[in-house]
CSV table of C-alpha atoms in Angstrom, one decimal:
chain,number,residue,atom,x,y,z
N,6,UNK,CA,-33.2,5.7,10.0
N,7,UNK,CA,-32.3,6.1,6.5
N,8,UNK,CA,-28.3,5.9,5.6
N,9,UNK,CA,-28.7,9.0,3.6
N,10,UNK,CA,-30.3,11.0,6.6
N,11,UNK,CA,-27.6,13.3,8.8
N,12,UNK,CA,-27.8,12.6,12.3
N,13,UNK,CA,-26.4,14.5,15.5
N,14,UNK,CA,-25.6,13.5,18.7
N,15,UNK,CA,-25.7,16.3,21.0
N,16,UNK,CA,-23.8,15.8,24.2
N,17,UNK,CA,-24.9,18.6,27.2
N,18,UNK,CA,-23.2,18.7,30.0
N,19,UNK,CA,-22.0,20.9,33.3
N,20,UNK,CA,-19.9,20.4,35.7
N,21,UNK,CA,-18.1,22.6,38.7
N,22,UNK,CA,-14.9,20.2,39.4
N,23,UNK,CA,-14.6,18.8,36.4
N,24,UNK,CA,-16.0,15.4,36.7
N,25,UNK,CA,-19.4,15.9,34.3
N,26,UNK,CA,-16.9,17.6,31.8
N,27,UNK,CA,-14.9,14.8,32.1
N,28,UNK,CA,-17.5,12.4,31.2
N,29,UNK,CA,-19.1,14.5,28.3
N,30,UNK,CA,-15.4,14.6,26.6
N,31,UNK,CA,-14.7,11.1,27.6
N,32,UNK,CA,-18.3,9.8,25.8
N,33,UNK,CA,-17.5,12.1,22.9
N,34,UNK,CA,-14.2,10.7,22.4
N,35,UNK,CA,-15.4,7.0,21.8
N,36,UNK,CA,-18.4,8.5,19.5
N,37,UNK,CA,-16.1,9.6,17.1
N,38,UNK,CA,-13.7,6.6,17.5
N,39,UNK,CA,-17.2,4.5,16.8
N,40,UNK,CA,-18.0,6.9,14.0
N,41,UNK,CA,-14.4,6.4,12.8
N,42,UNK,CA,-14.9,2.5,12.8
N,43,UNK,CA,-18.2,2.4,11.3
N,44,UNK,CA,-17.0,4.8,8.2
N,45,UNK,CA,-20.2,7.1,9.1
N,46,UNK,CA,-17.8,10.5,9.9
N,47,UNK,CA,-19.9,12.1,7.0
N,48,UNK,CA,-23.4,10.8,8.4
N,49,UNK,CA,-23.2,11.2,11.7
N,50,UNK,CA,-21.6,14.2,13.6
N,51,UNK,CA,-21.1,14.6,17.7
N,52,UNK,CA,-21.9,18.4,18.9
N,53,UNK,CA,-20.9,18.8,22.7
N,54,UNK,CA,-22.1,22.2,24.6
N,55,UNK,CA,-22.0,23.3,28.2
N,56,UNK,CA,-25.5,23.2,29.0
N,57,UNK,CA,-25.6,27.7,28.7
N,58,UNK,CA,-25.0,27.4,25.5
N,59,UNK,CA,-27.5,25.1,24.0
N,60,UNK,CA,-30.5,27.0,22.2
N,61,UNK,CA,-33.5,25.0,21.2
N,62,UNK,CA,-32.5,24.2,17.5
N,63,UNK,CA,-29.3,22.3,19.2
N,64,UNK,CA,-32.0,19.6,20.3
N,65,UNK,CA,-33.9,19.8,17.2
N,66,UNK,CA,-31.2,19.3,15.1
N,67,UNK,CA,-30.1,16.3,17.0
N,68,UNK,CA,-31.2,12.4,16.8
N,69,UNK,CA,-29.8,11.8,20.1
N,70,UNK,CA,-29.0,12.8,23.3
N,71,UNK,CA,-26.4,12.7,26.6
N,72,UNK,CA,-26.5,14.9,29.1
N,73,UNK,CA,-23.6,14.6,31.7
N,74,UNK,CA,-24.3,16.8,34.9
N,75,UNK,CA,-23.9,16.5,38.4
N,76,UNK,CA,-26.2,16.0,41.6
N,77,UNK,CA,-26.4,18.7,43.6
N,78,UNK,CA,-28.1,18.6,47.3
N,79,UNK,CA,-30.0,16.1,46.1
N,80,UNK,CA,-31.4,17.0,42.5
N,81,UNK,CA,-29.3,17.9,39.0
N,82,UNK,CA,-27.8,20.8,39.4
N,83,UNK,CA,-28.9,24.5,39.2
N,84,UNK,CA,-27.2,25.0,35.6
N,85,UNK,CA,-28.8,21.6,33.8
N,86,UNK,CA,-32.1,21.8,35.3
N,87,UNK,CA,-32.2,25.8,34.1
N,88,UNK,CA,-31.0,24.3,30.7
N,89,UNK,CA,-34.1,21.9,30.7
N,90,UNK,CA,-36.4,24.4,32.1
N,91,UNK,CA,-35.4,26.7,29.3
N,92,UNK,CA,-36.1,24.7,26.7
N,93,UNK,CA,-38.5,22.3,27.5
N,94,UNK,CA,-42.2,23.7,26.6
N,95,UNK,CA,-40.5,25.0,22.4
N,96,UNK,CA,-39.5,21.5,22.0
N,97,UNK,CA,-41.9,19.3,23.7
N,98,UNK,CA,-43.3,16.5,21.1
N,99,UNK,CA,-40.7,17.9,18.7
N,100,UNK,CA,-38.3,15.3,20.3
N,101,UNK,CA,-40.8,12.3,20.7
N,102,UNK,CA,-39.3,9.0,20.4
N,103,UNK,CA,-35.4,9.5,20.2
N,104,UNK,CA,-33.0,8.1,22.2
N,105,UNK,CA,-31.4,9.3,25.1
N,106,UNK,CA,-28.7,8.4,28.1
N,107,UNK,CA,-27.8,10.3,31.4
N,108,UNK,CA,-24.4,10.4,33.0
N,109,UNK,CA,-24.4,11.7,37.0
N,110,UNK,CA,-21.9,12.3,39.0
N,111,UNK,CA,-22.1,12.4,42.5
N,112,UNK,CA,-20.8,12.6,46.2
N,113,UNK,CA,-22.9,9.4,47.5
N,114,UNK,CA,-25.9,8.9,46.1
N,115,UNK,CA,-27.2,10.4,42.8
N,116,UNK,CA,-30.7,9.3,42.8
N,117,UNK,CA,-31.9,12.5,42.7
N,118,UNK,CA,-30.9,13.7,39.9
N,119,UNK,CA,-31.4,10.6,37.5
N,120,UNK,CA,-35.1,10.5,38.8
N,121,UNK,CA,-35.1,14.5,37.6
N,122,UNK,CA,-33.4,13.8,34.5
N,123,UNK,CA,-35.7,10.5,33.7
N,124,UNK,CA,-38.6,12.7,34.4
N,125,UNK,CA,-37.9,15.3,31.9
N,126,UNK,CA,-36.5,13.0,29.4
N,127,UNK,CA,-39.9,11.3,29.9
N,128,UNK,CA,-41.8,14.4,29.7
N,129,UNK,CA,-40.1,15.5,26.2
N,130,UNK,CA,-40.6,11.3,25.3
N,131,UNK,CA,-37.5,10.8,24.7
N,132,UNK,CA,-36.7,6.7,24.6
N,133,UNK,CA,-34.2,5.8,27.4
N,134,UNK,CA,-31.3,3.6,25.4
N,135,UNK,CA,-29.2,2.9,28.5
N,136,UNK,CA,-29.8,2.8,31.7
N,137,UNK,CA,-28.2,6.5,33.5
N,138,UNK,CA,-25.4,6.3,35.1
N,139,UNK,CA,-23.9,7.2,38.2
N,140,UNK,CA,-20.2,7.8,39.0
N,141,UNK,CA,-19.6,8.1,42.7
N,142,UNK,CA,-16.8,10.2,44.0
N,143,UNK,CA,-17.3,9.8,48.1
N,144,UNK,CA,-17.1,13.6,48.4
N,145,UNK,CA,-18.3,14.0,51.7
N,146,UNK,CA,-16.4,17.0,53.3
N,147,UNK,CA,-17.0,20.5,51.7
N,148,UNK,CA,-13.2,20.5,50.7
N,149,UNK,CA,-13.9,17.0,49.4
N,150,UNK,CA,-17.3,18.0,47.7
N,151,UNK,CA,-15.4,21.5,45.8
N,152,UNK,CA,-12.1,19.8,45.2
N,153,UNK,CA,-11.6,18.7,41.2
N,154,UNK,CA,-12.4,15.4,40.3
N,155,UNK,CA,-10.6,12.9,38.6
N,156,UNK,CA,-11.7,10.1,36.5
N,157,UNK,CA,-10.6,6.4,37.4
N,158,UNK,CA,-10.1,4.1,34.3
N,159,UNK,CA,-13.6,2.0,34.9
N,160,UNK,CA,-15.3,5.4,34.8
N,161,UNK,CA,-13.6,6.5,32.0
N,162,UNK,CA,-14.4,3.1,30.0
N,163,UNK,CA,-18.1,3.8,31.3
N,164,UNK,CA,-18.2,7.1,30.1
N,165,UNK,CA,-16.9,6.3,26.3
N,166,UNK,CA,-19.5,2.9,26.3
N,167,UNK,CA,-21.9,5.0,26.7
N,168,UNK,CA,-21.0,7.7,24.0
N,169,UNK,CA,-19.8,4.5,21.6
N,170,UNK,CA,-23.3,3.3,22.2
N,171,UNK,CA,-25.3,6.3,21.3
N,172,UNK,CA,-23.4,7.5,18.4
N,173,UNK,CA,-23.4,3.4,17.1
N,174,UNK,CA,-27.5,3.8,17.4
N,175,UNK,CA,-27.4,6.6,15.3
N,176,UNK,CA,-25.7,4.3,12.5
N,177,UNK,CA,-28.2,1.8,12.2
């Protein structure tokens, strides 16, 4: 990428308790602390939306992705996957080649939903830069499952590598 070119990392994400929100704020904060450290504030600008709010020149207007969502009986949930859905066909090979990351959280497994995320990511050829993360909570009760989440401190570091990392890509 050229030094002169503006670049965007757009960060979507959803979340019902608060742990996907959590992650998407967490990974924005190191960005711009990377972004900050680099001296590429001017260059390089982080956008985060809730994944109902972002229209299809959100995506074209960015160089990078991370979508932070949770899985949800098995698969992302309701709100991302409709955010994909929406979008996918008016920006398919618009998007080809640029780099992309997944954060999930989850009760137990998370599987699901990163094999749904990889596929559309694949689908839209977008270049996986990381591997997708999952952040396990062990919400196995229904009170468990609905209660708000709370980051630990290894999750929180995980969460800002990965926005640090994607916003330093956009830099090179």
């Amino acid at each position: 990428m050229s030094l002169n070119t503006y670049r965007q990392l757009l960060i979507v994400w959803h979340s019902r308790t608060g742990a996907a929100r959590q992650l998407a704020e967490q990974a924005e904060e190191e960005a711009l602390e990377v972004l900050k450290e680099l001296g590429e504030t001017d260059q390089v600008s982080i956008k985060r939306l809730h994944c109902d709010q972002v229209q299809v020149q959100d995506l074209l207007d960015s160089q990078a992705y991370l979508f932070c969502a949770p899985e949800n009986l098995g698969s992302l949930s309701g709100a991302m996957k409709e955010c994909l859905d929406r979008l996918y066909y008016e920006v398919l090979d618009q998007l080809n080649g640029r780099p992309y990351a997944g954060l999930i959280s989850a009760g137990s497994d998370g599987q699901g939903a990163l094999r749904q995320l990889e596929r559309i990511c694949t689908g839209w050829r977008l270049e996986l830069a990381a591997p997708t993360r999952i952040f396990n909570f062990d919400a196995q009760t229904p009170e468990a499952i609905q209660a708000p989440k709370t980051l630990s401190e290894e999750q929180i570091t995980q969460a800002r590598e990965a926005g640090g990392y994607l916003a330093a890509l956009l830099c090179l």
